[in-house]
Coordinates of C-alpha atoms in Angstrom, one line a residue:
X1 CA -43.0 -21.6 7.7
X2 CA -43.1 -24.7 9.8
X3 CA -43.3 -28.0 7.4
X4 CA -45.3 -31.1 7.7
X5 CA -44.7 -33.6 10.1
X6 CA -42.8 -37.2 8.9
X7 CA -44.2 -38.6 12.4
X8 CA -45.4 -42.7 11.6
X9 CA -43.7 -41.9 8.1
X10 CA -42.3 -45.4 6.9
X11 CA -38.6 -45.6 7.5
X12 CA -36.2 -46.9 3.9
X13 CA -35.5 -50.6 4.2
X14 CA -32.0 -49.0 1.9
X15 CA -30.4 -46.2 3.1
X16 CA -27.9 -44.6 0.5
X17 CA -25.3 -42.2 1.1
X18 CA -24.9 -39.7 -1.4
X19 CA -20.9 -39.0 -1.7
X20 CA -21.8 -36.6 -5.1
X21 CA -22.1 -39.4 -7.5
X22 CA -24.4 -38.3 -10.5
X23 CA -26.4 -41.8 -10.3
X24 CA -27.1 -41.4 -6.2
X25 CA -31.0 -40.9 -7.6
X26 CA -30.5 -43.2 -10.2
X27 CA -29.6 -46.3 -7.0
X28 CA -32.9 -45.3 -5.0
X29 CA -34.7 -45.2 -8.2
X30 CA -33.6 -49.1 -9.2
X31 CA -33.9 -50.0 -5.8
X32 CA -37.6 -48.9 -5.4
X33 CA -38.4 -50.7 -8.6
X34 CA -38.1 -53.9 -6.7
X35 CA -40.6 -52.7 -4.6
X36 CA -38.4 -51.7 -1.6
X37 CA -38.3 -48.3 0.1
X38 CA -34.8 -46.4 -0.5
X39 CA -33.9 -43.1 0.6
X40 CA -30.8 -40.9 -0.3
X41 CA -29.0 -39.5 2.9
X42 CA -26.0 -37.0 3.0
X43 CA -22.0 -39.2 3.1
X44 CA -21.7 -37.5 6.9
X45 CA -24.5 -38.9 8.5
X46 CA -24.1 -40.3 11.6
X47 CA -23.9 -44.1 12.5
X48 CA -26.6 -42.8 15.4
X49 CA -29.2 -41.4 12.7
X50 CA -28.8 -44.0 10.4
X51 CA -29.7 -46.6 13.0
X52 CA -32.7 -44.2 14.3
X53 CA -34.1 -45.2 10.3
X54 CA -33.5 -49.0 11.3
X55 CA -32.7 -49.7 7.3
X56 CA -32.0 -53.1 6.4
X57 CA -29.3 -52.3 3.9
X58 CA -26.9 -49.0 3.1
X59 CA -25.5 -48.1 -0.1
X60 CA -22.6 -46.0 -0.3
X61 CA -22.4 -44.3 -3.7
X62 CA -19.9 -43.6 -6.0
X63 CA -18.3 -39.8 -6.0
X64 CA -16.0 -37.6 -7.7
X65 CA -13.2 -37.9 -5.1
X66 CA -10.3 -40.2 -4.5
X67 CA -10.3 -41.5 -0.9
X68 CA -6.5 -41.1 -0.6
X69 CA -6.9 -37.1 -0.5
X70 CA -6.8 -34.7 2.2
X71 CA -10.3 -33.8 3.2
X72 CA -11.7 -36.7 0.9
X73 CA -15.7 -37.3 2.1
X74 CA -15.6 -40.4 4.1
X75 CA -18.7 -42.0 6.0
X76 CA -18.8 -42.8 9.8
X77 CA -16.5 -45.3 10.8
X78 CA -19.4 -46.6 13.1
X79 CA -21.3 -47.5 10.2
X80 CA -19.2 -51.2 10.2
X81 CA -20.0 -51.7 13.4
X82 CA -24.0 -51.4 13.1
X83 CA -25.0 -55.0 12.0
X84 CA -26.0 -54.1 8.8
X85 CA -25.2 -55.1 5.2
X86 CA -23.4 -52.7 3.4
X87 CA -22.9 -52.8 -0.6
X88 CA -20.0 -50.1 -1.9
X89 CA -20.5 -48.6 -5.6
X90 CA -17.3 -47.1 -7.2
X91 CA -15.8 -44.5 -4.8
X92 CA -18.1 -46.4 -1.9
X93 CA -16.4 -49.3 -2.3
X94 CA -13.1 -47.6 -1.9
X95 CA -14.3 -45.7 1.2
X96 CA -15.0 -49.6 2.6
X97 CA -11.7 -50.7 1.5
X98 CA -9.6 -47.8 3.0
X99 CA -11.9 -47.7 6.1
X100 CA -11.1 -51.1 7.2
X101 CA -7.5 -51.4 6.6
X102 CA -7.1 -52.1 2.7
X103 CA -5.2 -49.6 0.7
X104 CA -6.6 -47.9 -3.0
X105 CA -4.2 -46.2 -5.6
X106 CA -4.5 -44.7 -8.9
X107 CA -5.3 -47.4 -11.3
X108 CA -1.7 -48.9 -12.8
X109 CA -1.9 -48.9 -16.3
X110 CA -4.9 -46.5 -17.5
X111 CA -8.5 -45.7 -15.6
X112 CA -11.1 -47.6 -16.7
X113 CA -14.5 -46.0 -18.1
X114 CA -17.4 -47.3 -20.3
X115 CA -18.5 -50.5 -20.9
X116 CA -16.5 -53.4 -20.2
X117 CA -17.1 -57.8 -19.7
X118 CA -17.6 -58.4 -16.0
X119 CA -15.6 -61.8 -15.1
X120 CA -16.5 -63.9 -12.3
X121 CA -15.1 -65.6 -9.8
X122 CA -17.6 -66.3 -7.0
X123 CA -20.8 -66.7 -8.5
X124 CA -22.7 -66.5 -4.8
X125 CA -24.4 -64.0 -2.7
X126 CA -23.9 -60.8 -4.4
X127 CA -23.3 -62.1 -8.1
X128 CA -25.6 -65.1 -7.6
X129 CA -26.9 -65.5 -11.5
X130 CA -24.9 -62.8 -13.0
X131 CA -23.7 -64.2 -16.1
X132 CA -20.1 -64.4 -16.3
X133 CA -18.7 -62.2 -18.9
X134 CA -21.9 -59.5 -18.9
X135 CA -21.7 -55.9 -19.4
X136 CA -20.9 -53.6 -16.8
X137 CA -20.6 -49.8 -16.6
X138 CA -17.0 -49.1 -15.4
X139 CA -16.1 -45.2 -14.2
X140 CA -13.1 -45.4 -12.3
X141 CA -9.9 -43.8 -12.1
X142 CA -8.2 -45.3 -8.8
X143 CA -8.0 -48.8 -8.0
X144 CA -8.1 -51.3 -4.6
X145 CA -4.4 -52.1 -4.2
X146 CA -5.2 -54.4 -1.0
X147 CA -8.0 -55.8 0.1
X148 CA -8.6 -55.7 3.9
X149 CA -8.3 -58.5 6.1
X150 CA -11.4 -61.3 5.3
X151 CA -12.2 -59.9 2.1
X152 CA -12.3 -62.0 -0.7
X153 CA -12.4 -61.2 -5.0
X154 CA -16.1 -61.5 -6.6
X155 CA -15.3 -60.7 -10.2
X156 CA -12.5 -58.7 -12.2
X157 CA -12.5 -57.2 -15.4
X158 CA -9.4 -57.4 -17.9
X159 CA -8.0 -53.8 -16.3
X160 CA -9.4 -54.3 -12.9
X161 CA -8.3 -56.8 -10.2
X162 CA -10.7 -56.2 -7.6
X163 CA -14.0 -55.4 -9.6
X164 CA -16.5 -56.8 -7.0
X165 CA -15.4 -57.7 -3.5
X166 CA -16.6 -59.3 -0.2
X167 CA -16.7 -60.0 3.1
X168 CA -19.2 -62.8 3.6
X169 CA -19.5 -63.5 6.8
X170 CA -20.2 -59.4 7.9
X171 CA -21.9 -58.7 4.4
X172 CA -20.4 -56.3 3.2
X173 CA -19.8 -56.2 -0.4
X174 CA -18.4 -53.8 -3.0
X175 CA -18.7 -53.4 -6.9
X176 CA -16.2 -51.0 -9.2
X177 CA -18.6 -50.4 -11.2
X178 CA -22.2 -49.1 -11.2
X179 CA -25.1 -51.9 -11.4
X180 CA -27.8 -49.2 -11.8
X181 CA -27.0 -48.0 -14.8
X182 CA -29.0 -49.2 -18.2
X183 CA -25.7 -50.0 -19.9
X184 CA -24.4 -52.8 -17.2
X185 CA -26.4 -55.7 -18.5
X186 CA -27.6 -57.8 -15.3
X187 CA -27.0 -54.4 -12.6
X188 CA -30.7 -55.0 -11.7
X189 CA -30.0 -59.1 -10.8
X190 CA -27.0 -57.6 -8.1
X191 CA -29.5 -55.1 -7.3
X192 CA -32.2 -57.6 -6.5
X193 CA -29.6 -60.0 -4.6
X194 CA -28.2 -57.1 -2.1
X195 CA -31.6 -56.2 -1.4
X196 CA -33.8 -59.6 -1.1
X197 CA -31.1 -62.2 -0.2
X198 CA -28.5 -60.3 1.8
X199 CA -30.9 -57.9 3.2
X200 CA -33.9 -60.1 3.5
X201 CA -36.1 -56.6 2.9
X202 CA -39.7 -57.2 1.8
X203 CA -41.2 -56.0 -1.3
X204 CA -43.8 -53.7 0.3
X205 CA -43.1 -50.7 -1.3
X206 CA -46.2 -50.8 -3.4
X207 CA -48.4 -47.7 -4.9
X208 CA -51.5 -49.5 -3.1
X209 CA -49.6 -49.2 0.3
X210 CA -48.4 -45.7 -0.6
X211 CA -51.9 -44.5 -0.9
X212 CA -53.3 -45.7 2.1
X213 CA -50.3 -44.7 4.3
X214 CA -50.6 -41.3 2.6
X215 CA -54.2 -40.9 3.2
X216 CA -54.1 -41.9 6.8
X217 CA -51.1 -39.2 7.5
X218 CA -52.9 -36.3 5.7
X219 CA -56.0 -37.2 7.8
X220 CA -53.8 -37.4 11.2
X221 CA -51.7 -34.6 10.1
X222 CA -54.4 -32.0 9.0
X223 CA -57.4 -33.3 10.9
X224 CA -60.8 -30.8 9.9
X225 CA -58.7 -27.8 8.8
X226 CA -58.6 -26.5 5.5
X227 CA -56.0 -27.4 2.6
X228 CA -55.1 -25.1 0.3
X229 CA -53.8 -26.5 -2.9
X230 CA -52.3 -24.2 -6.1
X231 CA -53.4 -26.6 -9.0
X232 CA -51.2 -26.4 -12.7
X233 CA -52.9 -29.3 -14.3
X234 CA -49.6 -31.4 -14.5
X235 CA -49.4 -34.7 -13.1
X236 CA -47.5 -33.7 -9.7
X237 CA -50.4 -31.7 -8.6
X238 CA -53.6 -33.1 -10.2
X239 CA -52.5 -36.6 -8.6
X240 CA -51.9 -34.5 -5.3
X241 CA -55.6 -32.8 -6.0
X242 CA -56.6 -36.7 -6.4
X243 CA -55.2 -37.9 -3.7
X244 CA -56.5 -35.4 -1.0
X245 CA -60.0 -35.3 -2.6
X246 CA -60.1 -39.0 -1.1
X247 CA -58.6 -38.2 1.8
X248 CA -60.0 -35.1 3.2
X249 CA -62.7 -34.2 0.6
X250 CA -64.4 -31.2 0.8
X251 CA -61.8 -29.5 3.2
X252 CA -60.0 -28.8 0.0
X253 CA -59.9 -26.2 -2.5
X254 CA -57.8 -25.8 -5.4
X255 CA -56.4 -22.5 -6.7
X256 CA -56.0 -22.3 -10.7
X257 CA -53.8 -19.0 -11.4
X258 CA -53.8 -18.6 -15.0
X259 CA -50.8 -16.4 -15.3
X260 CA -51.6 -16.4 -19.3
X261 CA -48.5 -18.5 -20.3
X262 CA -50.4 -22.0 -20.6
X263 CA -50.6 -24.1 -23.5
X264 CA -53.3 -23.3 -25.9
X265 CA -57.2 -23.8 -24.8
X266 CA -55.3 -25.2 -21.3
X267 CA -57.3 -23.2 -18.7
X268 CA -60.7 -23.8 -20.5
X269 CA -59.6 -27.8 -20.4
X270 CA -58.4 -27.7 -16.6
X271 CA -61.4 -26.4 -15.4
X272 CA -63.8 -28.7 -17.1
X273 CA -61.6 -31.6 -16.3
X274 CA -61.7 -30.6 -12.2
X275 CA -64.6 -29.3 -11.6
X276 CA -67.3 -30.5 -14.3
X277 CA -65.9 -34.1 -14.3
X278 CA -64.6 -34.6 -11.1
X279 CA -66.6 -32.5 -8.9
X280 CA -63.2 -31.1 -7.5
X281 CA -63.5 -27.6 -6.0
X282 CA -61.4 -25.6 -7.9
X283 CA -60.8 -21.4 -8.3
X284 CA -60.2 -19.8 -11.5
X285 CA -58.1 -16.6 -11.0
X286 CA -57.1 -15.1 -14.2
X287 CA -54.0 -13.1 -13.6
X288 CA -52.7 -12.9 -17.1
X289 CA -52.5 -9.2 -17.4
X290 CA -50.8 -8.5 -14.3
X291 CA -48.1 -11.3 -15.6
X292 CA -47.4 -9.8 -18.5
X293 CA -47.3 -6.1 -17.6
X294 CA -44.3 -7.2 -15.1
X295 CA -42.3 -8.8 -17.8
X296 CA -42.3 -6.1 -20.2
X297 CA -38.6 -5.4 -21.1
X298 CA -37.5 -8.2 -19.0
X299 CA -35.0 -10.4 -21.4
X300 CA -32.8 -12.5 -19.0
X301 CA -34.4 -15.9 -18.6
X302 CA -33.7 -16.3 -14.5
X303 CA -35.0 -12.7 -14.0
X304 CA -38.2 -13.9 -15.9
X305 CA -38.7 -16.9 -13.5
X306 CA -38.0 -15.0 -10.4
X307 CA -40.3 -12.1 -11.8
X308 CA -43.7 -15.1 -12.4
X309 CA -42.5 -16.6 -8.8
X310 CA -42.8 -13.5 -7.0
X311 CA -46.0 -12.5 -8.6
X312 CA -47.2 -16.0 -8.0
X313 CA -46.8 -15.5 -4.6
X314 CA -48.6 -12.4 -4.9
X315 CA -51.4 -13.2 -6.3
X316 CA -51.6 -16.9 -4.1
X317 CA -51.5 -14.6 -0.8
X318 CA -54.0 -12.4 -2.2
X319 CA -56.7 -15.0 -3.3
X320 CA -55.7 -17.1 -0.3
X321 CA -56.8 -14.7 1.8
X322 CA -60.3 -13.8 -0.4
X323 CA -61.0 -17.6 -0.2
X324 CA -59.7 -18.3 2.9
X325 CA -58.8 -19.0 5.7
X326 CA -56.8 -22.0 5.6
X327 CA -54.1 -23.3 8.0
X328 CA -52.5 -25.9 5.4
X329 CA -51.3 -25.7 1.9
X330 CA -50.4 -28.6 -0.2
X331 CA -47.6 -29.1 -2.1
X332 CA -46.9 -31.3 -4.9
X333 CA -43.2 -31.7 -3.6
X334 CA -41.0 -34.4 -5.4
X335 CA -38.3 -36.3 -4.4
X336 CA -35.8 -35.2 -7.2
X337 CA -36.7 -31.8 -5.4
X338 CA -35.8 -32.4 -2.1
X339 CA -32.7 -34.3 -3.0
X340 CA -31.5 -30.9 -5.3
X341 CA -32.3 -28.8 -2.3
X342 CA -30.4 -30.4 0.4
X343 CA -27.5 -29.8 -2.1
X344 CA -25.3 -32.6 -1.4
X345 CA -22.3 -32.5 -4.9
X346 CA -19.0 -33.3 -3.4
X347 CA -16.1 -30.5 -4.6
X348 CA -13.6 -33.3 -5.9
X349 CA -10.6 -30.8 -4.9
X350 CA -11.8 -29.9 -1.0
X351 CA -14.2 -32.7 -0.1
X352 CA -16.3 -30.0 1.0
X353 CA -20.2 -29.7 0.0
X354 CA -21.2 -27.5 -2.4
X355 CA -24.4 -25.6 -2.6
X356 CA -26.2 -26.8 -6.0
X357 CA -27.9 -23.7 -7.8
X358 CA -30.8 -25.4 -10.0
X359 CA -33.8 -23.2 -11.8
X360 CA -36.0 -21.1 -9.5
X361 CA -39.1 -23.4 -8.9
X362 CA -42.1 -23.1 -6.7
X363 CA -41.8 -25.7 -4.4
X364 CA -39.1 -26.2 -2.3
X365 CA -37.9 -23.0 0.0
X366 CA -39.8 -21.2 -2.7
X367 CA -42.4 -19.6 -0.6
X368 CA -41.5 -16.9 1.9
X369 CA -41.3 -17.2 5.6
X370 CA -43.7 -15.3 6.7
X371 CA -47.2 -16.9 4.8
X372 CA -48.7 -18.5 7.5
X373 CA -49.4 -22.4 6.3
X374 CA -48.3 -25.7 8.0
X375 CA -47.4 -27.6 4.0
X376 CA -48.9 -30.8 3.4
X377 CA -46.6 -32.5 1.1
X378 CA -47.5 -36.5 0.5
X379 CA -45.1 -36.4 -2.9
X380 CA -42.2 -35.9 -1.6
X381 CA -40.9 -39.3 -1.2
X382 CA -41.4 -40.2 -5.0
X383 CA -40.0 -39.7 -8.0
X384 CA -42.2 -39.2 -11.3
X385 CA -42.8 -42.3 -12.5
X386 CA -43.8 -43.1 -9.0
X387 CA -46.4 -40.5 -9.1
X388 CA -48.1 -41.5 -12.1
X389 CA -48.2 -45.0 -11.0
X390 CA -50.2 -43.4 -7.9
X391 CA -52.3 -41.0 -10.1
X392 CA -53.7 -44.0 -12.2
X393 CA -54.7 -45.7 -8.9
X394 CA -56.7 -43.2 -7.9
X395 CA -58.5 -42.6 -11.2
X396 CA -56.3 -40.2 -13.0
X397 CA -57.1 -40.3 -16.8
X398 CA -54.2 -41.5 -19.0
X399 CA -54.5 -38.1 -20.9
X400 CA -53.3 -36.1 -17.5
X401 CA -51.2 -39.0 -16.0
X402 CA -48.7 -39.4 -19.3
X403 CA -49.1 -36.0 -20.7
X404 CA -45.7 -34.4 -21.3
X405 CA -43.8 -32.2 -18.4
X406 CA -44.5 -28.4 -18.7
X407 CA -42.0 -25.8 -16.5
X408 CA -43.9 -23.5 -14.0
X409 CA -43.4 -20.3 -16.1
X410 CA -45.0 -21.9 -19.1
X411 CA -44.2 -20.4 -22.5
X412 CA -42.9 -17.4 -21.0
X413 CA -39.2 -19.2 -20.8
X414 CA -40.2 -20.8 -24.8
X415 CA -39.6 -17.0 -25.6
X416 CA -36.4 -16.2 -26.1
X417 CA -36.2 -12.4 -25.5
X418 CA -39.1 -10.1 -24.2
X419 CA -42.4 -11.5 -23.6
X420 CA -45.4 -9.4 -25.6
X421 CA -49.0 -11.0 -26.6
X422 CA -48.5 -11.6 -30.2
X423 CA -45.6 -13.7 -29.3
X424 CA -47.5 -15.4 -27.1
X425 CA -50.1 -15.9 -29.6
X426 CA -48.0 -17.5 -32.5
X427 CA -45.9 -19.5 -30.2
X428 CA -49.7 -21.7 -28.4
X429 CA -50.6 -22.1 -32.4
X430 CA -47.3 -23.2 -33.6
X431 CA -46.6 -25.5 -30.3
X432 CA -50.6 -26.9 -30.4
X433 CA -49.3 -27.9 -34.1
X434 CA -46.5 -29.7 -32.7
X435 CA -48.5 -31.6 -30.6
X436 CA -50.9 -32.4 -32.7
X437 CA -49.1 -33.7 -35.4
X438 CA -46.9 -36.0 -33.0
X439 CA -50.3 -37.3 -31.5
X440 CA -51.1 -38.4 -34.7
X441 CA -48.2 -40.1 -35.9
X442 CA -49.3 -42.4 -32.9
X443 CA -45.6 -40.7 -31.4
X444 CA -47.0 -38.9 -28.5
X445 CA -45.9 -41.4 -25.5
X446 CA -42.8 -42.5 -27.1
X447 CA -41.1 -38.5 -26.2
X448 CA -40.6 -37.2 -23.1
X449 CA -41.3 -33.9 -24.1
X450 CA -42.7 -32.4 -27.7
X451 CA -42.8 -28.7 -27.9
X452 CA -42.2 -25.2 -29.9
X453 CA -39.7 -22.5 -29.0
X454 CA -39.6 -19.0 -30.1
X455 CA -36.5 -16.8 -31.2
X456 CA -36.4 -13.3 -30.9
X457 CA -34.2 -12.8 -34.0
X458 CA -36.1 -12.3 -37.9
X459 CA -35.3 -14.0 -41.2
X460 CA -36.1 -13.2 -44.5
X461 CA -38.5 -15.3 -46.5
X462 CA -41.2 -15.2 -49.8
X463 CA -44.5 -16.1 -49.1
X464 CA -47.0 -15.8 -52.3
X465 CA -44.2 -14.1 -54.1
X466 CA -43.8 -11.9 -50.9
X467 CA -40.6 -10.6 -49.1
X468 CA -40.9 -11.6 -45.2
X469 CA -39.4 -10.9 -42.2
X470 CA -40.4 -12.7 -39.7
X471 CA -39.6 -15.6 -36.8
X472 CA -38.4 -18.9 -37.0
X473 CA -39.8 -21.8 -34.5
X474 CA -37.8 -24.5 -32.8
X475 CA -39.3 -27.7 -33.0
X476 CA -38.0 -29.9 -29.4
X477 CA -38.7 -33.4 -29.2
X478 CA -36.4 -35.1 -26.5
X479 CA -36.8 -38.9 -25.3
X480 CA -35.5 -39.6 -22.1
X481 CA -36.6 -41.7 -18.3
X482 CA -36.6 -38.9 -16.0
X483 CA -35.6 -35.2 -17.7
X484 CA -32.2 -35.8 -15.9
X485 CA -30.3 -36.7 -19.3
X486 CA -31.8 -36.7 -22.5
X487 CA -31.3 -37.4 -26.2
X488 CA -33.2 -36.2 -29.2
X489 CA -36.2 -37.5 -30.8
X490 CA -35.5 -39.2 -34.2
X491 CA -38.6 -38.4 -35.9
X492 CA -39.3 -39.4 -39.1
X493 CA -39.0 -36.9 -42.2
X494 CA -42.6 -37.5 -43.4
X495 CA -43.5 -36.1 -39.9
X496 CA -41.2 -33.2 -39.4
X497 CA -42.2 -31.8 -42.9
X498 CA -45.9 -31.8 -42.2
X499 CA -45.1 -29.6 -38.8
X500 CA -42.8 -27.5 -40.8
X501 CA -45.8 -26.8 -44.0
X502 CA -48.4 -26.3 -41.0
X503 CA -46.9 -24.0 -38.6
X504 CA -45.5 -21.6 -41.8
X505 CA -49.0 -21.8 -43.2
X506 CA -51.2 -21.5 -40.3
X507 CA -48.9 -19.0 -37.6
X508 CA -49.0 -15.4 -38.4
X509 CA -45.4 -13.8 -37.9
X510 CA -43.4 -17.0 -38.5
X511 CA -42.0 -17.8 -41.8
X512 CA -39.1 -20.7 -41.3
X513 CA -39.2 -23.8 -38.7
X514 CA -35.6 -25.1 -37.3
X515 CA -35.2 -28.4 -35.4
X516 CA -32.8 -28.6 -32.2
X517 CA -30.9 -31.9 -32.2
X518 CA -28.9 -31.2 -28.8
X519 CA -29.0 -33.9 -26.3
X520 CA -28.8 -33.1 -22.5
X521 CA -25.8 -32.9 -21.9
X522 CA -24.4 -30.7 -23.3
X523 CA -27.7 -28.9 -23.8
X524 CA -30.6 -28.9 -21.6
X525 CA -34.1 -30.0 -22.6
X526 CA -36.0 -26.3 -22.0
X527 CA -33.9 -23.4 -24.1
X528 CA -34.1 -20.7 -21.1

């Protein structure tokens, strides 16, 4: 499959490079909020490509590793050659220190990790209005023992010497700490200085400039062919259906499988919302018996996701071809998805790269080789709040644009165990009571995600002086900024006791409601 073309793509005014830190997202995510472009880029690429981007700024992250090791991941030493401002995070910073002739050791005395009162010492450039004494989020376990030649000391903390460095006059700075996390106090304000005063980038990176470079590509890119577009109703890929409607218009159509794993009364909703209210072309293919039939006895929750992909596929190759042809199909392709792809965790023992296994998903190398479409993917430079900035630009209701994430296999991974239709059944009325109850406790945009689970194990109960044996529902409310960590929702008792009455009243087949309070980590937000 041969993949869209980047050509006239904007290049990132901040290139970061990703040495396994956790937080590598989290940097092009803080950076972009100050309206500056920021792209993450693997610790070995060459001084050569990185000048091809012409990036005002790079940003080496922090990593696992300690830079003294054999086989530790170090950048190119050209990189300090190239002219351009460099800011070190963490393990960055030591890759600056030990490139150019300092030395770094483990930390004398005990490694330093949490929260801790930044002191200053050079309140310019880098730390220009950082108040002295804020919070910053230390996570360290080696330290700079010397500095190289020219730099100079920034800040330190109580356990750290050298917590923010600097070499003025070649602008290259480094922190021991990391500035993008919530916890350090004024991490934005350094943020904003590296990229505005010592890298003199412009704030251009706006939703509006997004939208017309976007339409403009797709037009160049796919000219008067056809676009394909397989249409969920989430926000990835009804701003995606948005956003090509303008650009390309009727060229597109929009596949709707209904695999019968959606939310209660979704299909009916989508197809209203598309077609009926936005006069958006889109095919309803119900597909929910062939689904089912190939989960029967399945139980293992990956075997279940690669099962819906492949009969996804499947059934999009069929239809494609009834509804066809087309030469392009869209793909609502994020950022976060590319980034997990390219794999790019650090092993802390080798220095070598390690191949991340994340969930099956639909988008990225998800689609065999040999289906015959060029992939228009506009997305794939944002992350999600991005998107539904971009989706209420171009008209998206609120109701679509903050509605809470949904996986691809739907309520088929909500069921724990074997997937049958009266499972099904109970689990859309016992979720839709979730939902609605949090809507009207005026809750429903303060949680990430709100939603029902279903275990496959029975529990004796007495309904109307009646034995039971029957189910127990899960009741998930998580709060969280992007899905990557999350905690649990605190709801209040008033609420979680009307749920409970309603779903054991009004589902058949479930007679006792449970509530998971498991943050990720150690849990993760989805049960399967």
């Amino acid at each position: 499959m041969s993949h869209s073309s980047d050509d006239n793509q904007r290049n990132p005014s901040i290139v970061i490079l990703d040495f396994g830190s956790q937080y590598s997202e989290l940097i092009a995510r803080r950076i972009r909020e100050t309206d500056v472009f920021s792209m993450v880029v693997s610790y070995d690429t060459s001084a050569e490509d990185i000048k091809k981007l012409s990036p005002k700024g790079i940003i080496l992250s922090g990593g696992p590793n300690s830079v003294y090791e054999d086989r530790a991941p170090l950048s190119d030493p050209a990189i300090w050659d190239l002219g351009i401002p460099v800011l070190g995070v963490c393990y960055g910073m030591q890759v600056m220190v030990s490139q150019l002739g300092g030395s770094v050791h483990p930390a004398v005395g005990r490694a330093e990790y949490g929260k801790a009162p930044l002191l200053v010492d050079d309140p310019t450039a880098l730390l220009t209005n950082v108040v002295n004494g804020s919070t910053m989020w230390m996570s360290h376990g080696d330290s700079v023992k010397n500095l190289p030649e020219g730099f100079v000391r920034l800040a330190h903390t109580t356990n750290t010497a050298e917590a923010a460095i600097a070499l003025h006059d070649r602008n290259f700075y480094g922190v021991q700490f990391h500035p993008e996390v919530v916890h350090s106090t004024d991490g934005m304000v350094m943020i904003r200085n590296f990229v505005y005063t010592i890298c003199c980038c412009q704030p251009d990176w706006t939703t509006k400039a997004f939208i017309e470079e976007s339409i403009a590509q797709v037009r160049k890119q796919v000219g008067r062919k056809k676009v394909l577009l397989a249409l969920s109703g989430g926000v990835d890929s009804s701003t995606l259906a948005f956003l090509l409607q303008k650009a390309i218009g009727d060229q597109l159509t929009c596949m709707f499988i209904d695999q019968g794993f959606m939310r209660k009364g979704e299909p009916e909703f989508l197809m209203e919302f598309f077609n009926q209210r936005f006069n958006i072309n889109v095919q309803y293919i119900n597909a929910r018996r062939r689904f089912i039939t190939k989960l029967q006895g399945i139980i293992d929750p990956e075997e279940k996701r690669k099962i819906i992909g492949a009969e996804f596929i499947r059934v999009f190759e069929e239809e494609s071809v009834r509804l066809g042809p087309f030469d392009y199909l869209a793909q609502g392709t994020l950022y976060p998805d590319v980034i997990e792809s390219s794999g790019t965790n650090i092993d802390p023992k080798t220095g070598e790269r390690i191949a991340v296994k994340i969930k099956s998903h639909h988008n990225v190398g998800g689609l065999p080789k040999d289906l015959q479409f060029k992939l228009v993917e506009p997305l794939k430079k944002l992350f999600k709040d991005e998107v539904r900035k971009v989706g209420r630009s171009l008209g998206l209701p609120e109701t679509i644009v903050r509605r809470h994430p949904f996986p691809g296999p739907g309520l088929a991974i909500r069921i724990l165990g074997e997937v049958t239709d009266e499972k099904l059944n109970c689990l859309r009325d016992a979720d839709l009571i979730v939902r609605e109850e949090i809507k009207k406790a005026g809750l429903y945009h303060e949680i990430w995600q709100a939603f029902a689970v279903l275990l496959p194990v029975c529990s004796v109960g007495v309904m109307g002086d009646q034995r039971t044996y029957a189910w127990p529902i899960v009741v998930r409310c998580v709060s969280s900024e992007d899905g990557m960590t999350a905690d649990w929702s605190r709801l209040p008792n008033e609420l979680l006791e009307i749920i409970s009455n309603r779903i054991v009243n009004e589902v058949k087949g479930v007679n006792r409601v449970v509530l998971d309070i498991t943050s990720k980590p150690p849990g993760t937000i989805e049960w399967e």
